[in-house]
GROMACS .gro file of N, CA, C and O in nm:
model
  500
    1VAL      N    1  -1.617  -0.717   0.232
    1VAL     CA    2  -1.497  -0.672   0.163
    1VAL      C    3  -1.377  -0.746   0.220
    1VAL      O    4  -1.358  -0.752   0.341
    2GLN      N    5  -1.298  -0.802   0.130
    2GLN     CA    6  -1.176  -0.870   0.172
    2GLN      C    7  -1.058  -0.822   0.090
    2GLN      O    8  -1.071  -0.797  -0.030
    3LEU      N    9  -0.945  -0.809   0.156
    3LEU     CA   10  -0.821  -0.772   0.089
    3LEU      C   11  -0.718  -0.880   0.115
    3LEU      O   12  -0.703  -0.925   0.229
    4GLN      N   13  -0.650  -0.918   0.011
    4GLN     CA   14  -0.547  -1.021   0.024
    4GLN      C   15  -0.417  -0.966  -0.031
    4GLN      O   16  -0.407  -0.939  -0.150
    5ALA      N   17  -0.319  -0.951   0.057
    5ALA     CA   18  -0.188  -0.902   0.015
    5ALA      C   19  -0.091  -1.018   0.000
    5ALA      O   20  -0.098  -1.115   0.075
    6SER      N   21  -0.002  -1.007  -0.096
    6SER     CA   22   0.097  -1.111  -0.119
    6SER      C   23   0.220  -1.052  -0.182
    6SER      O   24   0.221  -0.935  -0.224
    7GLY      N   25   0.327  -1.132  -0.188
    7GLY     CA   26   0.447  -1.090  -0.259
    7GLY      C   27   0.565  -1.055  -0.171
    7GLY      O   28   0.673  -1.026  -0.221
    8GLY      N   29   0.546  -1.058  -0.040
    8GLY     CA   30   0.657  -1.026   0.049
    8GLY      C   31   0.764  -1.134   0.046
    8GLY      O   32   0.745  -1.242  -0.011
    9GLY      N   33   0.876  -1.106   0.109
    9GLY     CA   34   0.983  -1.203   0.114
    9GLY      C   35   1.108  -1.147   0.176
    9GLY      O   36   1.110  -1.033   0.224
   10LEU      N   37   1.213  -1.226   0.171
   10LEU     CA   38   1.344  -1.188   0.222
   10LEU      C   39   1.433  -1.155   0.104
   10LEU      O   40   1.454  -1.241   0.016
   11VAL      N   41   1.484  -1.032   0.100
   11VAL     CA   42   1.571  -0.989  -0.010
   11VAL      C   43   1.692  -0.918   0.048
   11VAL      O   44   1.699  -0.890   0.168
   12GLN      N   45   1.786  -0.888  -0.040
   12GLN     CA   46   1.906  -0.818   0.003
   12GLN      C   47   1.896  -0.669  -0.028
   12GLN      O   48   1.815  -0.626  -0.112
   13ASN      N   49   1.978  -0.594   0.036
   13ASN     CA   50   1.989  -0.449   0.015
   13ASN      C   51   2.005  -0.421  -0.135
   13ASN      O   52   2.093  -0.477  -0.200
   14GLY      N   53   1.916  -0.335  -0.188
   14GLY     CA   54   1.923  -0.299  -0.328
   14GLY      C   55   1.834  -0.381  -0.421
   14GLY      O   56   1.817  -0.347  -0.538
   15ASP      N   57   1.776  -0.488  -0.368
   15ASP     CA   58   1.690  -0.572  -0.449
   15ASP      C   59   1.552  -0.511  -0.470
   15ASP      O   60   1.522  -0.404  -0.415
   16SER      N   61   1.468  -0.581  -0.545
   16SER     CA   62   1.332  -0.536  -0.573
   16SER      C   63   1.232  -0.642  -0.533
   16SER      O   64   1.262  -0.761  -0.528
   17LEU      N   65   1.110  -0.595  -0.505
   17LEU     CA   66   0.997  -0.682  -0.476
   17LEU      C   67   0.872  -0.617  -0.530
   17LEU      O   68   0.864  -0.494  -0.539
   18ARG      N   69   0.774  -0.701  -0.562
   18ARG     CA   70   0.644  -0.650  -0.607
   18ARG      C   71   0.536  -0.709  -0.517
   18ARG      O   72   0.518  -0.830  -0.511
   19LEU      N   73   0.467  -0.622  -0.447
   19LEU     CA   74   0.355  -0.664  -0.363
   19LEU      C   75   0.225  -0.650  -0.441
   19LEU      O   76   0.209  -0.556  -0.520
   20SER      N   77   0.134  -0.740  -0.416
   20SER     CA   78   0.003  -0.734  -0.481
   20SER      C   79  -0.107  -0.736  -0.375
   20SER      O   80  -0.091  -0.796  -0.269
   21CYS      N   81  -0.217  -0.671  -0.407
   21CYS     CA   82  -0.333  -0.669  -0.319
   21CYS      C   83  -0.458  -0.693  -0.403
   21CYS      O   84  -0.483  -0.617  -0.497
   22THR      N   85  -0.531  -0.796  -0.370
   22THR     CA   86  -0.654  -0.828  -0.443
   22THR      C   87  -0.773  -0.800  -0.353
   22THR      O   88  -0.780  -0.847  -0.239
   23ALA      N   89  -0.866  -0.723  -0.405
   23ALA     CA   90  -0.987  -0.687  -0.332
   23ALA      C   91  -1.106  -0.767  -0.384
   23ALA      O   92  -1.118  -0.789  -0.504
   24SER      N   93  -1.193  -0.807  -0.294
   24SER     CA   94  -1.311  -0.882  -0.335
   24SER      C   95  -1.428  -0.849  -0.243
   24SER      O   96  -1.410  -0.794  -0.134
   25GLY      N   97  -1.547  -0.880  -0.288
   25GLY     CA   98  -1.665  -0.861  -0.205
   25GLY      C   99  -1.760  -0.755  -0.255
   25GLY      O  100  -1.874  -0.748  -0.212
   26ARG      N  101  -1.711  -0.669  -0.343
   26ARG     CA  102  -1.798  -0.565  -0.398
   26ARG      C  103  -1.724  -0.493  -0.510
   26ARG      O  104  -1.608  -0.521  -0.536
   27SER      N  105  -1.791  -0.396  -0.570
   27SER     CA  106  -1.726  -0.313  -0.670
   27SER      C  107  -1.640  -0.208  -0.601
   27SER      O  108  -1.681  -0.148  -0.503
   28PHE      N  109  -1.521  -0.186  -0.653
   28PHE     CA  110  -1.429  -0.090  -0.593
   28PHE      C  111  -1.405   0.030  -0.684
   28PHE      O  112  -1.302   0.096  -0.675
   29SER      N  113  -1.502   0.059  -0.767
   29SER     CA  114  -1.484   0.166  -0.864
   29SER      C  115  -1.464   0.302  -0.798
   29SER      O  116  -1.401   0.390  -0.855
   30ASN      N  117  -1.515   0.322  -0.678
   30ASN     CA  118  -1.499   0.451  -0.609
   30ASN      C  119  -1.414   0.439  -0.483
   30ASN      O  120  -1.422   0.524  -0.394
   31TYR      N  121  -1.334   0.336  -0.475
   31TYR     CA  122  -1.252   0.313  -0.358
   31TYR      C  123  -1.107   0.354  -0.385
   31TYR      O  124  -1.054   0.332  -0.493
   32ASP      N  125  -1.044   0.413  -0.285
   32ASP     CA  126  -0.902   0.443  -0.290
   32ASP      C  127  -0.824   0.330  -0.222
   32ASP      O  128  -0.873   0.268  -0.129
   33MET      N  129  -0.704   0.307  -0.268
   33MET     CA  130  -0.623   0.198  -0.216
   33MET      C  131  -0.490   0.254  -0.166
   33MET      O  132  -0.435   0.346  -0.225
   34ALA      N  133  -0.441   0.195  -0.060
   34ALA     CA  134  -0.314   0.241  -0.005
   34ALA      C  135  -0.234   0.125   0.051
   34ALA      O  136  -0.287   0.018   0.079
   35TRP      N  137  -0.105   0.150   0.066
   35TRP     CA  138  -0.016   0.059   0.135
   35TRP      C  139   0.039   0.130   0.258
   35TRP      O  140   0.080   0.246   0.250
   36PHE      N  141   0.040   0.058   0.367
   36PHE     CA  142   0.101   0.103   0.490
   36PHE      C  143   0.202  -0.003   0.533
   36PHE      O  144   0.199  -0.116   0.484
   37ARG      N  145   0.288   0.033   0.625
   37ARG     CA  146   0.381  -0.066   0.678
   37ARG      C  147   0.403  -0.042   0.827
   37ARG      O  148   0.385   0.069   0.876
   38GLN      N  149   0.440  -0.148   0.893
   38GLN     CA  150   0.465  -0.138   1.037
   38GLN      C  151   0.584  -0.225   1.073
   38GLN      O  152   0.582  -0.347   1.052
   39ALA      N  153   0.686  -0.160   1.125
   39ALA     CA  154   0.804  -0.231   1.173
   39ALA      C  155   0.788  -0.260   1.321
   39ALA      O  156   0.711  -0.192   1.390
   40PRO      N  157   0.858  -0.360   1.373
   40PRO     CA  158   0.846  -0.394   1.515
   40PRO      C  159   0.875  -0.275   1.604
   40PRO      O  160   0.975  -0.205   1.586
   41GLY      N  161   0.786  -0.249   1.697
   41GLY     CA  162   0.804  -0.141   1.792
   41GLY      C  163   0.772  -0.003   1.738
   41GLY      O  164   0.792   0.097   1.808
   42LYS      N  165   0.723   0.003   1.616
   42LYS     CA  166   0.691   0.133   1.555
   42LYS      C  167   0.544   0.140   1.517
   42LYS      O  168   0.477   0.038   1.504
   43GLU      N  169   0.497   0.262   1.496
   43GLU     CA  170   0.359   0.280   1.453
   43GLU      C  171   0.345   0.249   1.304
   43GLU      O  172   0.440   0.254   1.228
   44ARG      N  173   0.222   0.217   1.269
   44ARG     CA  174   0.194   0.193   1.127
   44ARG      C  175   0.211   0.323   1.050
   44ARG      O  176   0.162   0.428   1.092
   45GLU      N  177   0.281   0.317   0.938
   45GLU     CA  178   0.308   0.439   0.863
   45GLU      C  179   0.263   0.426   0.718
   45GLU      O  180   0.265   0.318   0.659
   46PHE      N  181   0.227   0.538   0.663
   46PHE     CA  182   0.184   0.546   0.525
   46PHE      C  183   0.301   0.522   0.430
   46PHE      O  184   0.413   0.570   0.454
   47VAL      N  185   0.273   0.448   0.323
   47VAL     CA  186   0.376   0.422   0.221
   47VAL      C  187   0.334   0.485   0.088
   47VAL      O  188   0.408   0.564   0.031
   48ALA      N  189   0.217   0.448   0.039
   48ALA     CA  190   0.171   0.499  -0.091
   48ALA      C  191   0.021   0.481  -0.102
   48ALA      O  192  -0.037   0.395  -0.035
   49ALA      N  193  -0.041   0.562  -0.189
   49ALA     CA  194  -0.184   0.551  -0.213
   49ALA      C  195  -0.216   0.586  -0.356
   49ALA      O  196  -0.141   0.658  -0.423
   50ILE      N  197  -0.329   0.532  -0.402
   50ILE     CA  198  -0.374   0.561  -0.538
   50ILE      C  199  -0.525   0.580  -0.536
   50ILE      O  200  -0.598   0.505  -0.474
   51ARG      N  201  -0.569   0.688  -0.602
   51ARG     CA  202  -0.712   0.713  -0.611
   51ARG      C  203  -0.769   0.617  -0.714
   51ARG      O  204  -0.719   0.609  -0.827
   52TRP      N  205  -0.873   0.545  -0.677
   52TRP     CA  206  -0.925   0.439  -0.763
   52TRP      C  207  -0.982   0.493  -0.894
   52TRP      O  208  -0.969   0.432  -0.998
   53SER      N  209  -1.043   0.609  -0.887
   53SER     CA  210  -1.113   0.659  -1.006
   53SER      C  211  -1.024   0.734  -1.103
   53SER      O  212  -1.044   0.726  -1.223
   54VAL      N  213  -0.923   0.805  -1.054
   54VAL     CA  214  -0.845   0.889  -1.144
   54VAL      C  215  -0.697   0.860  -1.141
   54VAL      O  216  -0.619   0.925  -1.208
   55SER      N  217  -0.656   0.763  -1.060
   55SER     CA  218  -0.518   0.716  -1.059
   55SER      C  219  -0.415   0.816  -1.008
   55SER      O  220  -0.297   0.799  -1.033
   56ASN      N  221  -0.459   0.921  -0.938
   56ASN     CA  222  -0.359   1.006  -0.872
   56ASN      C  223  -0.285   0.922  -0.769
   56ASN      O  224  -0.345   0.841  -0.699
   57THR      N  225  -0.154   0.944  -0.759
   57THR     CA  226  -0.075   0.866  -0.665
   57THR      C  227  -0.007   0.957  -0.563
   57THR      O  228   0.021   1.074  -0.590
   58PHE      N  229   0.021   0.899  -0.447
   58PHE     CA  230   0.082   0.972  -0.337
   58PHE      C  231   0.184   0.881  -0.270
   58PHE      O  232   0.161   0.760  -0.259
   59TYR      N  233   0.294   0.938  -0.225
   59TYR     CA  234   0.401   0.859  -0.166
   59TYR      C  235   0.456   0.924  -0.041
   59TYR      O  236   0.460   1.047  -0.029
   60ALA      N  237   0.502   0.840   0.050
   60ALA     CA  238   0.581   0.890   0.162
   60ALA      C  239   0.715   0.936   0.108
   60ALA      O  240   0.768   0.879   0.011
   61ASP      N  241   0.771   1.037   0.171
   61ASP     CA  242   0.901   1.089   0.124
   61ASP      C  243   1.009   0.981   0.126
   61ASP      O  244   1.097   0.980   0.041
   62SER      N  245   0.999   0.890   0.221
   62SER     CA  246   1.102   0.788   0.237
   62SER      C  247   1.105   0.687   0.122
   62SER      O  248   1.205   0.616   0.105
   63VAL      N  249   0.998   0.679   0.044
   63VAL     CA  250   0.993   0.579  -0.064
   63VAL      C  251   0.980   0.644  -0.202
   63VAL      O  252   0.987   0.574  -0.304
   64LYS      N  253   0.964   0.774  -0.205
   64LYS     CA  254   0.944   0.843  -0.333
   64LYS      C  255   1.063   0.821  -0.423
   64LYS      O  256   1.179   0.834  -0.381
   65GLY      N  257   1.035   0.784  -0.547
   65GLY     CA  258   1.142   0.757  -0.642
   65GLY      C  259   1.188   0.613  -0.643
   65GLY      O  260   1.257   0.569  -0.735
   66ARG      N  261   1.149   0.536  -0.540
   66ARG     CA  262   1.189   0.395  -0.534
   66ARG      C  263   1.068   0.302  -0.547
   66ARG      O  264   1.080   0.193  -0.601
   67PHE      N  265   0.954   0.345  -0.495
   67PHE     CA  266   0.833   0.263  -0.496
   67PHE      C  267   0.733   0.321  -0.596
   67PHE      O  268   0.725   0.443  -0.613
   68THR      N  269   0.656   0.233  -0.656
   68THR     CA  270   0.551   0.275  -0.748
   68THR      C  271   0.423   0.198  -0.718
   68THR      O  272   0.425   0.074  -0.717
   69ILE      N  273   0.315   0.270  -0.696
   69ILE     CA  274   0.186   0.207  -0.674
   69ILE      C  275   0.106   0.212  -0.803
   69ILE      O  276   0.112   0.311  -0.877
   70SER      N  277   0.033   0.106  -0.829
   70SER     CA  278  -0.050   0.101  -0.949
   70SER      C  279  -0.176   0.020  -0.919
   70SER      O  280  -0.186  -0.043  -0.814
   71ARG      N  281  -0.270   0.025  -1.011
   71ARG     CA  282  -0.391  -0.054  -0.990
   71ARG      C  283  -0.449  -0.101  -1.122
   71ARG      O  284  -0.424  -0.041  -1.226
   72ASP      N  285  -0.525  -0.211  -1.115
   72ASP     CA  286  -0.595  -0.264  -1.231
   72ASP      C  287  -0.742  -0.270  -1.191
   72ASP      O  288  -0.784  -0.358  -1.115
   73LYS      N  289  -0.819  -0.175  -1.241
   73LYS     CA  290  -0.959  -0.167  -1.202
   73LYS      C  291  -1.037  -0.290  -1.244
   73LYS      O  292  -1.125  -0.337  -1.172
   74ALA      N  293  -1.006  -0.344  -1.359
   74ALA     CA  294  -1.080  -0.460  -1.409
   74ALA      C  295  -1.060  -0.582  -1.321
   74ALA      O  296  -1.151  -0.664  -1.306
   75LYS      N  297  -0.943  -0.592  -1.260
   75LYS     CA  298  -0.911  -0.710  -1.177
   75LYS      C  299  -0.926  -0.681  -1.028
   75LYS      O  300  -0.903  -0.769  -0.946
   76ASN      N  301  -0.963  -0.558  -0.993
   76ASN     CA  302  -0.974  -0.520  -0.851
   76ASN      C  303  -0.843  -0.545  -0.777
   76ASN      O  304  -0.843  -0.597  -0.664
   77THR      N  305  -0.733  -0.509  -0.838
   77THR     CA  306  -0.604  -0.532  -0.775
   77THR      C  307  -0.524  -0.403  -0.769
   77THR      O  308  -0.545  -0.310  -0.847
   78ALA      N  309  -0.432  -0.400  -0.675
   78ALA     CA  310  -0.335  -0.291  -0.665
   78ALA      C  311  -0.200  -0.355  -0.642
   78ALA      O  312  -0.191  -0.466  -0.588
   79ALA      N  313  -0.096  -0.286  -0.683
   79ALA     CA  314   0.038  -0.340  -0.668
   79ALA      C  315   0.131  -0.232  -0.615
   79ALA      O  316   0.105  -0.112  -0.631
   80LEU      N  317   0.236  -0.277  -0.550
   80LEU     CA  318   0.341  -0.186  -0.503
   80LEU      C  319   0.474  -0.242  -0.551
   80LEU      O  320   0.520  -0.347  -0.503
   81GLU      N  321   0.531  -0.176  -0.649
   81GLU     CA  322   0.661  -0.213  -0.701
   81GLU      C  323   0.766  -0.143  -0.617
   81GLU      O  324   0.767  -0.020  -0.607
   82MET      N  325   0.854  -0.222  -0.554
   82MET     CA  326   0.954  -0.166  -0.463
   82MET      C  327   1.093  -0.194  -0.518
   82MET      O  328   1.132  -0.310  -0.533
   83ASN      N  329   1.165  -0.089  -0.550
   83ASN     CA  330   1.301  -0.100  -0.602
   83ASN      C  331   1.401  -0.039  -0.504
   83ASN      O  332   1.364   0.038  -0.416
   84SER      N  333   1.527  -0.075  -0.522
   84SER     CA  334   1.635  -0.022  -0.437
   84SER      C  335   1.599  -0.035  -0.289
   84SER      O  336   1.611   0.061  -0.213
   85LEU      N  337   1.555  -0.152  -0.252
   85LEU     CA  338   1.512  -0.173  -0.114
   85LEU      C  339   1.628  -0.156  -0.017
   85LEU      O  340   1.744  -0.189  -0.048
   86LYS      N  341   1.594  -0.104   0.100
   86LYS     CA  342   1.692  -0.078   0.205
   86LYS      C  343   1.650  -0.154   0.331
   86LYS      O  344   1.532  -0.185   0.348
   87PRO      N  345   1.745  -0.181   0.419
   87PRO     CA  346   1.709  -0.249   0.544
   87PRO      C  347   1.599  -0.177   0.621
   87PRO      O  348   1.517  -0.243   0.685
   88GLU      N  349   1.594  -0.045   0.612
   88GLU     CA  350   1.490   0.030   0.684
   88GLU      C  351   1.352   0.014   0.623
   88GLU      O  352   1.253   0.061   0.680
   89ASP      N  353   1.342  -0.051   0.509
   89ASP     CA  354   1.212  -0.083   0.450
   89ASP      C  355   1.153  -0.211   0.511
   89ASP      O  356   1.039  -0.245   0.481
   90THR      N  357   1.230  -0.278   0.594
   90THR     CA  358   1.181  -0.401   0.657
   90THR      C  359   1.061  -0.372   0.744
   90THR      O  360   1.065  -0.285   0.832
   91ALA      N  361   0.951  -0.441   0.717
   91ALA     CA  362   0.826  -0.419   0.790
   91ALA      C  363   0.721  -0.517   0.742
   91ALA      O  364   0.739  -0.586   0.641
   92LEU      N  365   0.610  -0.517   0.813
   92LEU     CA  366   0.492  -0.587   0.768
   92LEU      C  367   0.411  -0.488   0.685
   92LEU      O  368   0.378  -0.379   0.733
   93TYR      N  369   0.384  -0.523   0.561
   93TYR     CA  370   0.317  -0.432   0.469
   93TYR      C  371   0.169  -0.470   0.457
   93TYR      O  372   0.136  -0.586   0.435
   94TYR      N  373   0.084  -0.369   0.471
   94TYR     CA  374  -0.060  -0.388   0.466
   94TYR      C  375  -0.120  -0.309   0.349
   94TYR      O  376  -0.080  -0.196   0.323
   95CYS      N  377  -0.218  -0.368   0.283
   95CYS     CA  378  -0.297  -0.289   0.190
   95CYS      C  379  -0.430  -0.253   0.259
   95CYS      O  380  -0.478  -0.327   0.345
   96ALA      N  381  -0.481  -0.138   0.222
   96ALA     CA  382  -0.603  -0.087   0.284
   96ALA      C  383  -0.686  -0.016   0.177
   96ALA      O  384  -0.631   0.036   0.079
   97THR      N  385  -0.816  -0.011   0.199
   97THR     CA  386  -0.902   0.056   0.104
   97THR      C  387  -1.019   0.121   0.175
   97THR      O  388  -1.056   0.081   0.286
   98THR      N  389  -1.076   0.221   0.111
   98THR     CA  390  -1.190   0.290   0.166
   98THR      C  391  -1.258   0.367   0.054
   98THR      O  392  -1.193   0.406  -0.043
   99PRO      N  393  -1.388   0.389   0.066
   99PRO     CA  394  -1.456   0.465  -0.038
   99PRO      C  395  -1.445   0.615  -0.016
   99PRO      O  396  -1.445   0.663   0.097
  100ARG      N  397  -1.430   0.688  -0.126
  100ARG     CA  398  -1.440   0.835  -0.125
  100ARG      C  399  -1.355   0.899  -0.015
  100ARG      O  400  -1.403   0.976   0.067
  101LEU      N  401  -1.227   0.866  -0.015
  101LEU     CA  402  -1.139   0.917   0.088
  101LEU      C  403  -1.121   1.068   0.074
  101LEU      O  404  -1.103   1.120  -0.035
  102ILE      N  405  -1.127   1.139   0.186
  102ILE     CA  406  -1.095   1.281   0.185
  102ILE      C  407  -0.945   1.295   0.161
  102ILE      O  408  -0.865   1.237   0.233
  103LEU      N  409  -0.909   1.372   0.062
  103LEU     CA  410  -0.770   1.378   0.018
  103LEU      C  411  -0.676   1.417   0.131
  103LEU      O  412  -0.563   1.365   0.140
  104SER      N  413  -0.718   1.504   0.218
  104SER     CA  414  -0.631   1.551   0.326
  104SER      C  415  -0.600   1.440   0.426
  104SER      O  416  -0.508   1.453   0.507
  105ARG      N  417  -0.675   1.331   0.421
  105ARG     CA  418  -0.656   1.222   0.517
  105ARG      C  419  -0.592   1.099   0.454
  105ARG      O  420  -0.586   0.994   0.516
  106ILE      N  421  -0.544   1.112   0.334
  106ILE     CA  422  -0.500   0.994   0.260
  106ILE      C  423  -0.384   0.924   0.326
  106ILE      O  424  -0.361   0.805   0.302
  107ARG      N  425  -0.309   0.991   0.412
  107ARG     CA  426  -0.194   0.929   0.479
  107ARG      C  427  -0.229   0.877   0.619
  107ARG      O  428  -0.140   0.826   0.689
  108GLU      N  429  -0.354   0.887   0.659
  108GLU     CA  430  -0.394   0.846   0.794
  108GLU      C  431  -0.450   0.704   0.795
  108GLU      O  432  -0.550   0.677   0.730
  109PRO      N  433  -0.391   0.615   0.872
  109PRO     CA  434  -0.445   0.478   0.880
  109PRO      C  435  -0.592   0.475   0.922
  109PRO      O  436  -0.669   0.391   0.874
  110SER      N  437  -0.630   0.564   1.010
  110SER     CA  438  -0.767   0.564   1.062
  110SER      C  439  -0.870   0.602   0.957
  110SER      O  440  -0.990   0.581   0.977
  111ALA      N  441  -0.827   0.654   0.844
  111ALA     CA  442  -0.919   0.693   0.738
  111ALA      C  443  -0.963   0.575   0.652
  111ALA      O  444  -1.054   0.589   0.572
  112TYR      N  445  -0.900   0.461   0.668
  112TYR     CA  446  -0.928   0.343   0.584
  112TYR      C  447  -1.015   0.243   0.659
  112TYR      O  448  -0.986   0.207   0.773
  113ASN      N  449  -1.120   0.199   0.592
  113ASN     CA  450  -1.217   0.110   0.656
  113ASN      C  451  -1.180  -0.037   0.649
  113ASN      O  452  -1.220  -0.115   0.734
  114TYR      N  453  -1.108  -0.075   0.546
  114TYR     CA  454  -1.082  -0.217   0.522
  114TYR      C  455  -0.932  -0.241   0.509
  114TYR      O  456  -0.862  -0.168   0.440
  115TRP      N  457  -0.890  -0.348   0.576
  115TRP     CA  458  -0.748  -0.382   0.579
  115TRP      C  459  -0.729  -0.530   0.546
  115TRP      O  460  -0.809  -0.614   0.585
  116GLY      N  461  -0.621  -0.558   0.478
  116GLY     CA  462  -0.583  -0.696   0.457
  116GLY      C  463  -0.482  -0.739   0.562
  116GLY      O  464  -0.431  -0.658   0.640
  117HIS      N  465  -0.456  -0.868   0.566
  117HIS     CA  466  -0.349  -0.917   0.650
  117HIS      C  467  -0.218  -0.875   0.587
  117HIS      O  468  -0.207  -0.862   0.467
  118GLY      N  469  -0.119  -0.852   0.667
  118GLY     CA  470   0.008  -0.801   0.616
  118GLY      C  471   0.090  -0.908   0.547
  118GLY      O  472   0.069  -1.028   0.563
  119THR      N  473   0.184  -0.861   0.467
  119THR     CA  474   0.283  -0.948   0.405
  119THR      C  475   0.420  -0.895   0.446
  119THR      O  476   0.448  -0.776   0.437
  120GLN      N  477   0.505  -0.986   0.493
  120GLN     CA  478   0.633  -0.945   0.550
  120GLN      C  479   0.737  -0.918   0.442
  120GLN      O  480   0.757  -1.001   0.352
  121VAL      N  481   0.802  -0.805   0.456
  121VAL     CA  482   0.916  -0.770   0.371
  121VAL      C  483   1.037  -0.753   0.461
  121VAL      O  484   1.035  -0.674   0.555
  122THR      N  485   1.140  -0.830   0.434
  122THR     CA  486   1.263  -0.822   0.512
  122THR      C  487   1.379  -0.797   0.417
  122THR      O  488   1.399  -0.872   0.321
  123VAL      N  489   1.454  -0.690   0.444
  123VAL     CA  490   1.567  -0.653   0.360
  123VAL      C  491   1.694  -0.667   0.444
  123VAL      O  492   1.710  -0.597   0.544
  124SER      N  493   1.780  -0.755   0.403
  124SER     CA  494   1.904  -0.777   0.477
  124SER      C  495   2.013  -0.685   0.423
  124SER      O  496   2.017  -0.653   0.305
  125SER      N  497   2.102  -0.648   0.512
  125SER     CA  498   2.210  -0.556   0.473
  125SER      C  499   2.331  -0.630   0.421
  125SER      O  500   2.342  -0.750   0.430
   0.00000   0.00000   0.00000
């Protein structure tokens, strides 16, 4: 299983970015996908998740209303649309996936088996 994240960059306060994550190596029909982020000196934190089979979505309070997670089952991809970006959104963003995630653990990094390399998002003030 491989995950490839892309789409990061340097933007200004209030701008938008779209991150993409492509999964390969097997069928992901029963896999859940999530985005996490990690800023320098901080722990990795949950951003958003989507259930692969039924498209239920979950968000951290800090991004709710600004970020949207989506997925394309046919292409084995997931995306994170980020609007109204703030300097505090600056971090390395990771996509992660795992099969049959227990819903109560959807915000826990340790619940995900597979991780991609991060893509840097930097928001200048």
